[in-house]
Short mmCIF file of C-alpha atoms in Angstrom, two decimals:
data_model
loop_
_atom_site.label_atom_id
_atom_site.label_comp_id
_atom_site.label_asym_id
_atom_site.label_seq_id
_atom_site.Cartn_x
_atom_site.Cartn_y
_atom_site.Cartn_z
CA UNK A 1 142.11 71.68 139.45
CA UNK A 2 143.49 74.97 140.03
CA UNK A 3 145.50 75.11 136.89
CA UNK A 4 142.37 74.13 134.76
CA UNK A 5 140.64 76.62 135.96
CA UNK A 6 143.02 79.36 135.36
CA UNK A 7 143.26 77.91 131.80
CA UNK A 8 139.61 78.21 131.06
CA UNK A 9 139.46 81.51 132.89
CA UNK A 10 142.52 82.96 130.54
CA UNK A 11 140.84 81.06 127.30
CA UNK A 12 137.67 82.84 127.86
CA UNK A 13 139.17 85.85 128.22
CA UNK A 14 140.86 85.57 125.17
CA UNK A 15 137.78 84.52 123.45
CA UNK A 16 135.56 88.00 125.05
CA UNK A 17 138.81 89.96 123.24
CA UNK A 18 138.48 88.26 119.99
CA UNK A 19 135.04 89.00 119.70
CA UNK A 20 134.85 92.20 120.54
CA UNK A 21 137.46 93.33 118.63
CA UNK A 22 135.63 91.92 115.46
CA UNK A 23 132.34 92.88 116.16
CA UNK A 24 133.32 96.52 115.74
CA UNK A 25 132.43 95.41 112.17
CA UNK A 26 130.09 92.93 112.23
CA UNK A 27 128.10 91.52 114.49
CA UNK A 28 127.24 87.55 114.66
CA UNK A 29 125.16 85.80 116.54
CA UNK A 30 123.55 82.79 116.74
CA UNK A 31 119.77 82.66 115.19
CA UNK A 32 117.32 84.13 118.04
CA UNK A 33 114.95 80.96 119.39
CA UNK A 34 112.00 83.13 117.94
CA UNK A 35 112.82 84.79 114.82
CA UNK A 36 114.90 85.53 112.03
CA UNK A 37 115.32 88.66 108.66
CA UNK A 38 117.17 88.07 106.09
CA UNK A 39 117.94 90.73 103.33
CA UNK A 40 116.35 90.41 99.82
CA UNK A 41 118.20 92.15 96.93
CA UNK A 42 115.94 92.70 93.73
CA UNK A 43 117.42 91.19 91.04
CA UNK A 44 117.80 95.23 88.82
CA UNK A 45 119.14 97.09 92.40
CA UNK A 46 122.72 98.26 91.60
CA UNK A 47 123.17 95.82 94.87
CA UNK A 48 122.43 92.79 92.98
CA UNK A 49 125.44 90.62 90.82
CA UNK A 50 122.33 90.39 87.97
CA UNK A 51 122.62 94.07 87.73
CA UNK A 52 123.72 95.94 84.28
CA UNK A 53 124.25 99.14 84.67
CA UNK A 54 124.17 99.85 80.53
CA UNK A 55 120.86 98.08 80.60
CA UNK A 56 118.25 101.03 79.60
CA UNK A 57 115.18 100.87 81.92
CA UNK A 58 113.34 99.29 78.69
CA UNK A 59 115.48 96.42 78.37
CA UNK A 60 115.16 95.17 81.84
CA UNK A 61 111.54 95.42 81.69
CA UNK A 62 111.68 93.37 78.55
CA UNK A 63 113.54 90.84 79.84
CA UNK A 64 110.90 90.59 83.13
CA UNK A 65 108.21 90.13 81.06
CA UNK A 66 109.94 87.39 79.22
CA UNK A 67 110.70 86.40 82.50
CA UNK A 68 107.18 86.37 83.88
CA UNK A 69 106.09 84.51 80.93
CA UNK A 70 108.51 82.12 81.54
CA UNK A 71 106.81 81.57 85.29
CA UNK A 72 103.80 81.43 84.60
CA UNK A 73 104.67 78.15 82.26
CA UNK A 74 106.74 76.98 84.61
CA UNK A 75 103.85 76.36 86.81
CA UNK A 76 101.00 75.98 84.17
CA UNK A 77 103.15 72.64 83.37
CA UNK A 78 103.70 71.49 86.79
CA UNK A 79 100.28 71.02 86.81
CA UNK A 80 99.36 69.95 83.43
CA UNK A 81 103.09 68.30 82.14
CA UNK A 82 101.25 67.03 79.58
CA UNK A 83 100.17 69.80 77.50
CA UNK A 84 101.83 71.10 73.98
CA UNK A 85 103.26 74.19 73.58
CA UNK A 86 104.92 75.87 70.30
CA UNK A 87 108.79 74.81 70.69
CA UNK A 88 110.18 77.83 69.42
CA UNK A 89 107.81 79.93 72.03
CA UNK A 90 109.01 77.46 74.92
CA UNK A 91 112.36 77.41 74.45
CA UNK A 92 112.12 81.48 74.92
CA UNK A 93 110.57 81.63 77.33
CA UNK A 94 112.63 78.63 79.36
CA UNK A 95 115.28 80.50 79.10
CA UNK A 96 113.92 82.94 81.80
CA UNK A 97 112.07 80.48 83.64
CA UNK A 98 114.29 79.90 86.84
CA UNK A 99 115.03 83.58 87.29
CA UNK A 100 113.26 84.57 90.57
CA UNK A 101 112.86 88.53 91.08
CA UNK A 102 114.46 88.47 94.31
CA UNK A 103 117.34 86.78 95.71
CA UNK A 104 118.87 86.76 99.45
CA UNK A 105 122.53 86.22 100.15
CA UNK A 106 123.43 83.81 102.39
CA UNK A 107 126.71 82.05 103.88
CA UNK A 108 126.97 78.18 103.37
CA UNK A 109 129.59 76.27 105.45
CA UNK A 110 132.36 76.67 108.39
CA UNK A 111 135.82 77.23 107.21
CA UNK A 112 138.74 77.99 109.52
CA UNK A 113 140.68 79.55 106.65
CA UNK A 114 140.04 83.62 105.05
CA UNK A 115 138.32 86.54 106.92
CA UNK A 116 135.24 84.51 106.93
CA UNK A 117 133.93 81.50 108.19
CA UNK A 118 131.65 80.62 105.67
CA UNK A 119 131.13 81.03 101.95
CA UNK A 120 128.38 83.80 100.54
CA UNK A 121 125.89 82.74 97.90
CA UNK A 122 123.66 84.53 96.28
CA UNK A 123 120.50 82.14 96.16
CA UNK A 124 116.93 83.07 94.42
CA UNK A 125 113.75 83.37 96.73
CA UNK A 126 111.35 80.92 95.23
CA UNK A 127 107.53 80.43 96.88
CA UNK A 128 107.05 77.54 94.31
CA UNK A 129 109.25 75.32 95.68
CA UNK A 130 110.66 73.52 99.28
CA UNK A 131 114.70 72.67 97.97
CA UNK A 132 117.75 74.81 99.41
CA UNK A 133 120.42 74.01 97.16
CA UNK A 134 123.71 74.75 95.39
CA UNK A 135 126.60 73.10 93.84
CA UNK A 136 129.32 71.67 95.51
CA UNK A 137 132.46 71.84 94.02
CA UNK A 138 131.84 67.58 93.61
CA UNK A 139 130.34 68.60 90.18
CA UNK A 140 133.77 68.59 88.93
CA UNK A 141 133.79 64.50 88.97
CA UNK A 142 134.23 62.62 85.99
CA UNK A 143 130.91 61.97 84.72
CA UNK A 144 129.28 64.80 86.31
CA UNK A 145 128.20 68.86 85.09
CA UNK A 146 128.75 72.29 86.58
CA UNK A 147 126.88 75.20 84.96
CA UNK A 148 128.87 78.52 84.85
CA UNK A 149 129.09 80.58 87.93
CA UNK A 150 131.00 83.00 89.27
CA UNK A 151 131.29 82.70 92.75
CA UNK A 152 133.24 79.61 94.05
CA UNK A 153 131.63 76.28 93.98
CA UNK A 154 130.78 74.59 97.17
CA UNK A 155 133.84 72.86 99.04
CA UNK A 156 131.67 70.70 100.88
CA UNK A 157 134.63 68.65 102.56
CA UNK A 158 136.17 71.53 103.72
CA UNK A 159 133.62 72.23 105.57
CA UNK A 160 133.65 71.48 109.38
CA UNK A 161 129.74 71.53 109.93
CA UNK A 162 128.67 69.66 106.66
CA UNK A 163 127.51 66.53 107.44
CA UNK A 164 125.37 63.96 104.58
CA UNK A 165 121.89 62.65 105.40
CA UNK A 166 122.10 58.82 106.87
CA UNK A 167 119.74 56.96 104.32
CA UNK A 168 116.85 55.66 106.74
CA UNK A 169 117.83 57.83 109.50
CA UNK A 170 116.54 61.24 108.64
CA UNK A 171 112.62 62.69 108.16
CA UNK A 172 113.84 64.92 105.13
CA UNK A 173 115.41 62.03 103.40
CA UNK A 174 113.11 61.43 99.90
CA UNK A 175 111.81 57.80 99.84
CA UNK A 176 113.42 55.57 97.88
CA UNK A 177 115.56 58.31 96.82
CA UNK A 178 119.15 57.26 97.86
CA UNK A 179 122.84 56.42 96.75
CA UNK A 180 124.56 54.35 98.72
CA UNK A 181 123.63 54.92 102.51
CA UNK A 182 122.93 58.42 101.92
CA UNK A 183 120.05 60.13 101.09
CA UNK A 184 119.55 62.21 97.32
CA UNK A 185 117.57 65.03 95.69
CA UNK A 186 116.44 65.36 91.49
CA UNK A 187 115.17 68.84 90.97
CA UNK A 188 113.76 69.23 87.15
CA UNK A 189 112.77 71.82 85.47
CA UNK A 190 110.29 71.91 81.92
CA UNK A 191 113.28 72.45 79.66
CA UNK A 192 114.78 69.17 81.03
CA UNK A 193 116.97 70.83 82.84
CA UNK A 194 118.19 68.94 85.92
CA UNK A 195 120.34 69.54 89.32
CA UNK A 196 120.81 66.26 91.51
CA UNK A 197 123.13 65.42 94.72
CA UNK A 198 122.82 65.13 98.06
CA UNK A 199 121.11 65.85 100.98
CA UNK A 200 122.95 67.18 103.72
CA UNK A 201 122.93 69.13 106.72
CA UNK A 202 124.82 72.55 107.09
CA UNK A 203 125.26 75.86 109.01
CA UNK A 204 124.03 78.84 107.24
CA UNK A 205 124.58 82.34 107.67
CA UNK A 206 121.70 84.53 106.96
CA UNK A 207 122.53 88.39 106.63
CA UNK A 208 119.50 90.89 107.77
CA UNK A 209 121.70 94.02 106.89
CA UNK A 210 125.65 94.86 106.52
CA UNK A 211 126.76 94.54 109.77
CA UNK A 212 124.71 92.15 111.40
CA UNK A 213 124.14 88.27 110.82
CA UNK A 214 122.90 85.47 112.43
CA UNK A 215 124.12 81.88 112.44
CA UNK A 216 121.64 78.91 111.82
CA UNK A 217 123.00 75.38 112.52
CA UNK A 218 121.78 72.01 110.89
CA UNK A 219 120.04 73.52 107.78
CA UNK A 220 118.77 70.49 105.52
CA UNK A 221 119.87 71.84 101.17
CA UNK A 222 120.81 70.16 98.49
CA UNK A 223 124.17 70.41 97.78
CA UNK A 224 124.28 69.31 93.79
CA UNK A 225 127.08 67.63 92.43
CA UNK A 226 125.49 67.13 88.86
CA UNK A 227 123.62 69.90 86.94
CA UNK A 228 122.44 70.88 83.68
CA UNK A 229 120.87 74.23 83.46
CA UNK A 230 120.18 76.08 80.60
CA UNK A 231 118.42 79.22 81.84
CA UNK A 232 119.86 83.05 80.94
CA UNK A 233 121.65 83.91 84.74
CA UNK A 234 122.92 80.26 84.49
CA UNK A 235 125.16 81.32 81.27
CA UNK A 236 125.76 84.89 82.98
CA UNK A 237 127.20 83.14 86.37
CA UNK A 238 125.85 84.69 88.64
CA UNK A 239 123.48 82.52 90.33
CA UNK A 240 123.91 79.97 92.92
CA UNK A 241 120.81 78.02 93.86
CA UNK A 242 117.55 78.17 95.10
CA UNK A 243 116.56 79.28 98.53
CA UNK A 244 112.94 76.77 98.58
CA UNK A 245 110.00 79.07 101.10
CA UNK A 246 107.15 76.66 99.40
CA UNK A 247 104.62 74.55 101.66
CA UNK A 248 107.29 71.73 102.12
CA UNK A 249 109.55 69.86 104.95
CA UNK A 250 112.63 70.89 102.91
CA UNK A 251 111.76 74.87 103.00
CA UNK A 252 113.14 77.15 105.05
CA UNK A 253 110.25 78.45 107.04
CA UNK A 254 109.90 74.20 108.05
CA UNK A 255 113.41 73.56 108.55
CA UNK A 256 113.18 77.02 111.10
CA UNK A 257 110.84 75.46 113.23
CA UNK A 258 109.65 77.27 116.43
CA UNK A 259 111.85 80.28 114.84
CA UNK A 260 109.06 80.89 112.27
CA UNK A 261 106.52 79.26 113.47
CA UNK A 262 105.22 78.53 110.25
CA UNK A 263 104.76 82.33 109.50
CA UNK A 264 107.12 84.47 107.00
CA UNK A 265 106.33 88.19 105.70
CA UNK A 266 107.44 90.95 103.34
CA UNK A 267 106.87 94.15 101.99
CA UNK A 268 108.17 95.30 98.85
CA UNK A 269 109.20 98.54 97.38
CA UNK A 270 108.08 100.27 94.49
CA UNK A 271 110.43 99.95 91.57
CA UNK A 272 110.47 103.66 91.09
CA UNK A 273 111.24 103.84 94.15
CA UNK A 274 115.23 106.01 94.52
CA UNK A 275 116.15 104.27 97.64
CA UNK A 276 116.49 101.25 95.76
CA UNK A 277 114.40 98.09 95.91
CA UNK A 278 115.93 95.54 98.56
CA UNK A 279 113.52 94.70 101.15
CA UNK A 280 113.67 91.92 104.45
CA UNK A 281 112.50 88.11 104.14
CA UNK A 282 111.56 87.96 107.83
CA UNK A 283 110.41 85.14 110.16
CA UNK A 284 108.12 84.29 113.09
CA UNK A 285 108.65 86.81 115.67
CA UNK A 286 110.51 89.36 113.13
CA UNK A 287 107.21 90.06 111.16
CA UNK A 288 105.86 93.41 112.43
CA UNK A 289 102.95 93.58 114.25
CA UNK A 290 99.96 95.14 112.06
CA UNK A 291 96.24 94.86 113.31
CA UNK A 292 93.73 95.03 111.26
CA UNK A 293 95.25 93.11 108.60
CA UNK A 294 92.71 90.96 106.75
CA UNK A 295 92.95 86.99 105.56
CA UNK A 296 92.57 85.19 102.72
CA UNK A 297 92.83 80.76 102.54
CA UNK A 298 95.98 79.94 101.00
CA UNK A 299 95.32 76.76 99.25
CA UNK A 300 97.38 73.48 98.30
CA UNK A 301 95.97 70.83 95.96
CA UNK A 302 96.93 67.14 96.71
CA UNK A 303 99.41 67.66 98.94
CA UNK A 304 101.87 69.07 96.20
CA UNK A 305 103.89 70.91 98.45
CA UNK A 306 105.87 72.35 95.31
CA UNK A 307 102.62 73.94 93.77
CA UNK A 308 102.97 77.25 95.16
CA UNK A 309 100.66 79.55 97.34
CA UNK A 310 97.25 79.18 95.64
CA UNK A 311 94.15 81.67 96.27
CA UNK A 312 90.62 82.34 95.22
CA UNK A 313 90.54 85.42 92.85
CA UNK A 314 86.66 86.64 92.32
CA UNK A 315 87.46 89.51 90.29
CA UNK A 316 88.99 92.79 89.08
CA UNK A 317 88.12 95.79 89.88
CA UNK A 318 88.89 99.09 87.83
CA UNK A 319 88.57 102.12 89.58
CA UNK A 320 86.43 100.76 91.92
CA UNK A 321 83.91 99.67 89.47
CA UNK A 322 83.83 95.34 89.26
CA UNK A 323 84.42 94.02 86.13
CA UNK A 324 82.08 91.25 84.68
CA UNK A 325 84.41 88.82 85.02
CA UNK A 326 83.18 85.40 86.30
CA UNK A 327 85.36 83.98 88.96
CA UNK A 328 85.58 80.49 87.42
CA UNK A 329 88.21 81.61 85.07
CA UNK A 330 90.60 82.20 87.70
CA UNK A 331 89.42 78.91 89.36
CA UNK A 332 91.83 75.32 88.93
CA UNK A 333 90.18 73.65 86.99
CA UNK A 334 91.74 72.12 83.37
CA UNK A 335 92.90 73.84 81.63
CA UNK A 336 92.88 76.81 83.73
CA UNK A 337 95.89 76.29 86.45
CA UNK A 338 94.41 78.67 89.38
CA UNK A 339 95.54 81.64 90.85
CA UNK A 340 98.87 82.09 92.56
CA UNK A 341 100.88 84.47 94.59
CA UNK A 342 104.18 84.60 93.47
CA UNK A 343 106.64 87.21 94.54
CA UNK A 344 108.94 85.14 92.32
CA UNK A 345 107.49 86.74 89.04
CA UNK A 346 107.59 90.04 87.99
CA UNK A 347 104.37 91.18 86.38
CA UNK A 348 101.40 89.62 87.16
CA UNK A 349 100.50 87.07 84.29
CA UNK A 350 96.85 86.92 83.59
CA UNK A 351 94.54 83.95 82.40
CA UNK A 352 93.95 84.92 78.82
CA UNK A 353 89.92 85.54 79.12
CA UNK A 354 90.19 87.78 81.97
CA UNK A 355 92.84 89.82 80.58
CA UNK A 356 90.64 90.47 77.43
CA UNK A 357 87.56 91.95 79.61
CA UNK A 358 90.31 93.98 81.34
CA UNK A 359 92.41 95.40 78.90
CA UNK A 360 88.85 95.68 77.28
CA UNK A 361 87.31 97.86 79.94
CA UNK A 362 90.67 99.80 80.54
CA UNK A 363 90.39 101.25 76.42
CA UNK A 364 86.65 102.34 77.47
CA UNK A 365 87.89 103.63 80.69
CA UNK A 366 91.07 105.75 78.89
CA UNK A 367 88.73 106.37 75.81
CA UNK A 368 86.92 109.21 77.94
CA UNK A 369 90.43 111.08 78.82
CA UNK A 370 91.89 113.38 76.30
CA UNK A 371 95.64 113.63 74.80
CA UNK A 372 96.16 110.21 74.72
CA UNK A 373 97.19 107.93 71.88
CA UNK A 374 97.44 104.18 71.88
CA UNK A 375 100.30 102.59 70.88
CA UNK A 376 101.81 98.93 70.42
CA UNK A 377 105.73 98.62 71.27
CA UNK A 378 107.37 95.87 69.73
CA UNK A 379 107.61 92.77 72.03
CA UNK A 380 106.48 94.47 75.16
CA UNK A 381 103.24 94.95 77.17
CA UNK A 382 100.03 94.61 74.96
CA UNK A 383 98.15 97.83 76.04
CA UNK A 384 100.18 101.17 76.04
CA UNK A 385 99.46 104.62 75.43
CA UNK A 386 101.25 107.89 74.44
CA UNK A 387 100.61 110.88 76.76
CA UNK A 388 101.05 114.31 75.43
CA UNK A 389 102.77 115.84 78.57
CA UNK A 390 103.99 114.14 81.23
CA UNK A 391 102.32 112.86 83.75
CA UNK A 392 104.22 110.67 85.85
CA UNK A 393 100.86 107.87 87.63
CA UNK A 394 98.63 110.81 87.56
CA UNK A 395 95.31 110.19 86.55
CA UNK A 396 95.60 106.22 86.26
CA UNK A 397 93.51 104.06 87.80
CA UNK A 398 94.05 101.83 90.80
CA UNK A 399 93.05 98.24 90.11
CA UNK A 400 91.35 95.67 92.62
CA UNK A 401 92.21 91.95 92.85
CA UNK A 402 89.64 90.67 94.65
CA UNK A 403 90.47 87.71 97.11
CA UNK A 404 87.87 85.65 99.33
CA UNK A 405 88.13 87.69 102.37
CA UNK A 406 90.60 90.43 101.59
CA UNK A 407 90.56 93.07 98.40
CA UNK A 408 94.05 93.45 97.25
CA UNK A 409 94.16 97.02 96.05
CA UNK A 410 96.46 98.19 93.68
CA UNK A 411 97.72 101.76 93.25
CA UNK A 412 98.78 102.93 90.39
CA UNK A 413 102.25 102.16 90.96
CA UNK A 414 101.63 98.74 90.92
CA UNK A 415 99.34 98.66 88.51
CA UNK A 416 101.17 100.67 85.30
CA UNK A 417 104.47 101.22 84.02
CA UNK A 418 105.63 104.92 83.18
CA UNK A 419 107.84 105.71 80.99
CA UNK A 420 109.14 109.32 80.24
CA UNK A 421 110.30 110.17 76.24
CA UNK A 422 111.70 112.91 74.64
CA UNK A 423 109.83 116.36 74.02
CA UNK A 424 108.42 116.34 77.36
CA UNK A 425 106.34 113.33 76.96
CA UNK A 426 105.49 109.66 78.49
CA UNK A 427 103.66 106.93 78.12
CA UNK A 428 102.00 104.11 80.20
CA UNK A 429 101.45 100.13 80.30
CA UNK A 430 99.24 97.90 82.05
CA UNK A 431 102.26 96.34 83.77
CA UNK A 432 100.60 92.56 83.56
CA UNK A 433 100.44 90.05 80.64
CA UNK A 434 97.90 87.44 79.51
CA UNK A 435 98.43 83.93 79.39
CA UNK A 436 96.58 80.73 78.27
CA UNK A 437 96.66 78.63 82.05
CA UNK A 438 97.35 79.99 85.20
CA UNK A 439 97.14 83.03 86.89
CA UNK A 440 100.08 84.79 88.71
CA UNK A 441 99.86 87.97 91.10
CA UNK A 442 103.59 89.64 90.62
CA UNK A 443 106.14 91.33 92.51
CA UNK A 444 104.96 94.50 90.80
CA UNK A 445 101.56 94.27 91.46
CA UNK A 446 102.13 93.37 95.46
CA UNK A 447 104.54 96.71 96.07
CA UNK A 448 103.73 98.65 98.89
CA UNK A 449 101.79 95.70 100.40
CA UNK A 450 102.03 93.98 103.84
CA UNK A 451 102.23 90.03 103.15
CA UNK A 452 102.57 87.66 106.05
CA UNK A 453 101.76 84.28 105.20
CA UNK A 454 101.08 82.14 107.96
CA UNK A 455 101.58 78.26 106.89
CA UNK A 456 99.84 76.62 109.94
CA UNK A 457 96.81 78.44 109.91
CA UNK A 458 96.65 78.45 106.42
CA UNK A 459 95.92 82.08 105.61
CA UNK A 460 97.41 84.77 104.08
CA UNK A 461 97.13 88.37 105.65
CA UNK A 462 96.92 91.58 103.44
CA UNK A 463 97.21 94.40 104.49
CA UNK A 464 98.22 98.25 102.39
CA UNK A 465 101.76 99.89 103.78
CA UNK A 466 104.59 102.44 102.83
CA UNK A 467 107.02 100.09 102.51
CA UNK A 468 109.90 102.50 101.98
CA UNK A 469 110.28 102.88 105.73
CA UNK A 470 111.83 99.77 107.26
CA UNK A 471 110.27 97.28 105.35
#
């Protein structure tokens, strides 16, 4: 007995010396019982593997309004699959559709081999939907599809903690959704794009900043042995998966249990912001503590839990004047799709009527300032105007969303997009677009915001914040 003791005495001192020495570096622990953060890295921050640095600040807003577009479709047709669209207008805007805004990097897997014990992915945050998934490096079968990516498929065998969900056995297993004795996912997407594999359980890694990580066992994902994509990052290879925060079983905020108690919260930075624009996904007891913060319902219809976060939208708001806009455009009801927060799209895509009484009002509202010109850039926002000086978001309006319960206000660095020209000029956009369907609040319009959504209660808490500092 003696002997076995010393043993365990000398392997745990061994085991204080290895960790200390590495956590001079990085520090790992296991996921805290109450909360978690994870890191978010906007998809144009030098930080992100989308980034191009010879991109001119022009072309990346071009391609996230073609990306926004491209959402607001995407969930237009998960509600009404049915409906027509132009195929030549579709197919550009498809190719966008997946592309989330924001994107957290996680580690997948335990590996004995290479300074780390897991694999890092970089996976896009997506409120519309409940899957975690990837592909594992079983996509390589005869018979089976990889898209292009650059970081290393998924060794799932390798992998010490992976383990396949028992057909039968397991809550998160679809029904009737199996092969063989284990249990399957099919995620499609409206250009008949398609990832399928299997369920499984695995230990994740979740990074809140660069030195410091926490370690979350038994995490249910996809891991996708067959996929045909088609979308833009697909082809570039630099995307990974889907990180699923929706209303569903299979999301993370579920799967995280008394961890998040049903709650998750962000604030995001301006894009103009120098800093950069990464913010923190963060969980339970993580999310600050702001009184004061108003509620509105978040909504579900039919128990869809991959519909998104739906509100009720009343109005708009222009320098605090209300437009005469009546709240049953913005109301789900065919062929209108609703209203939707969705960090996951850039610009805030607007149902076509409502947009017309805006952009209306906003020409009578700039029609009584001088040294202004209107002008119409090729493929870009619909309603812009020339400035004969610059003047950075001085003397624009801020703009009012009007939620049951809560006003979302808008300041005018969420509202417009500034951009300076040669000869000491700028101009401006209304940095939202109109579409025929549903109705989308961006990334860009919630900057500088305070979200925590709480999926228990059902609400949604607002609340205005500098989110610069330690967001």
């Amino acid at each position: 007995m003696a002997s076995i003791i010393a043993v365990l005495t000398f392997s745990f001192i061994i085991a204080v010396l290895f960790f200390s020495f590495f956590s001079t570096t990085t520090t790992t622990t296991m996921a805290k019982p109450d909360g978690l953060t994870i890191n978010l890295t906007h998809r144009d921050s030098p930080d992100s593997p989308f980034y191009q640095p010879n991109l001119t600040t022009s072309q990346r807003t071009r391609k996230l309004i073609l990306q926004s577009e491209a959402r607001a479709l995407h969930h237009h047709l998960k509600q009404y699959p049915k409906q027509h669209f132009n195929s030549n207008a579709l197919r550009s805007k498809v190719d966008y559709q997946g592309d989330s805004v924001y994107m957290a990097q996680v580690g997948i897997g335990t590996f004995t081999s290479g300074p780390n014990s897991s694999i890092s992915y970089f996976l896009a945050m997506d409120s519309g939907s409940d899957l975690i998934w990837t592909q594992c490096d079983t996509c390589r079968s005869p018979g089976h599809h990889c898209f292009p990516q650059r970081q290393p498929l998924f060794p799932s065998l390798r992998s010490s903690s992976y383990r396949k969900l028992v057909c039968a056995r397991h809550p998160l297993c679809y029904p009737r959704r199996c092969i063989g004795n284990f249990c399957s996912y099919i995620s499609r997407y409206l250009d008949n794009s398609t990832s399928a594999g299997f369920l499984a359980s695995e230990t994740f890694t979740f990074y809140s900043d660069s030195s410091q990580k926490e370690v979350v066992p038994n995490i249910v994902f996809g891991c996708g042995f067959d996929q045909v994509l088609r979308v833009d990052f697909g082809q570039e290879g630099n995307f990974a998966g889907y990180l699923g925060l929706g209303w569903g079983p299979h999301s993370l905020v579920r799967q995280l249990g008394s961890r998040a108690s049903g709650r998750f919260s962000y604030c995001l930075q301006t894009m103009t912001n120098p800093r950069g624009q990464n913010t923190f996904l963060r969980f339970g007891s993580d999310i600050p503590n702001r009184p004061g913060l108003l509620s509105t319902d978040l909504e579900q219809y039919s128990g869809v839990f991959n519909d998104g976060y739906y509100v009720s939208l009343l109005g708009i708001s222009i320098a605090r004047s209300r437009l005469g806009i009546p709240p049953d455009y913005f109301a789900r009801r065919p062929p209108r799709g609703g209203t939707i927060m969705d960090s996951g799209c850039a610009f805030s895509a607007i149902v076509r009527p409502a947009y017309e009484i805006l952009e209306r009002e906003l020409v009578k509202y700039f029609s009584r300032l001088s040294g202004l010109t209107r002008i119409r850039p090729q493929r870009f926002f619909n309603l812009c105007y020339q400035r004969s000086r610059r003047q950075g978001f001085n003397n624009l309006p801020q703009l009012t969303f009007h939620l049951r319960g809560v006003d979302l206000v808008v300041q005018p660095q969420g509202a417009f997009y500034v951009k300076e020209t040669s000869g000491g000029k700028d101009y401006f956009c209304l940095a939202m677009i109109p579409f025929d369907g549903v109705t989308l609040i961006g990334s860009y319009q919630q900057t500088n915001q305070r979200f925590i959504y709480d999926l228990n209660a059902e609400k949604l808490f607002i609340g205005q914040e500098d989110c610069s500092r330690n967001a």
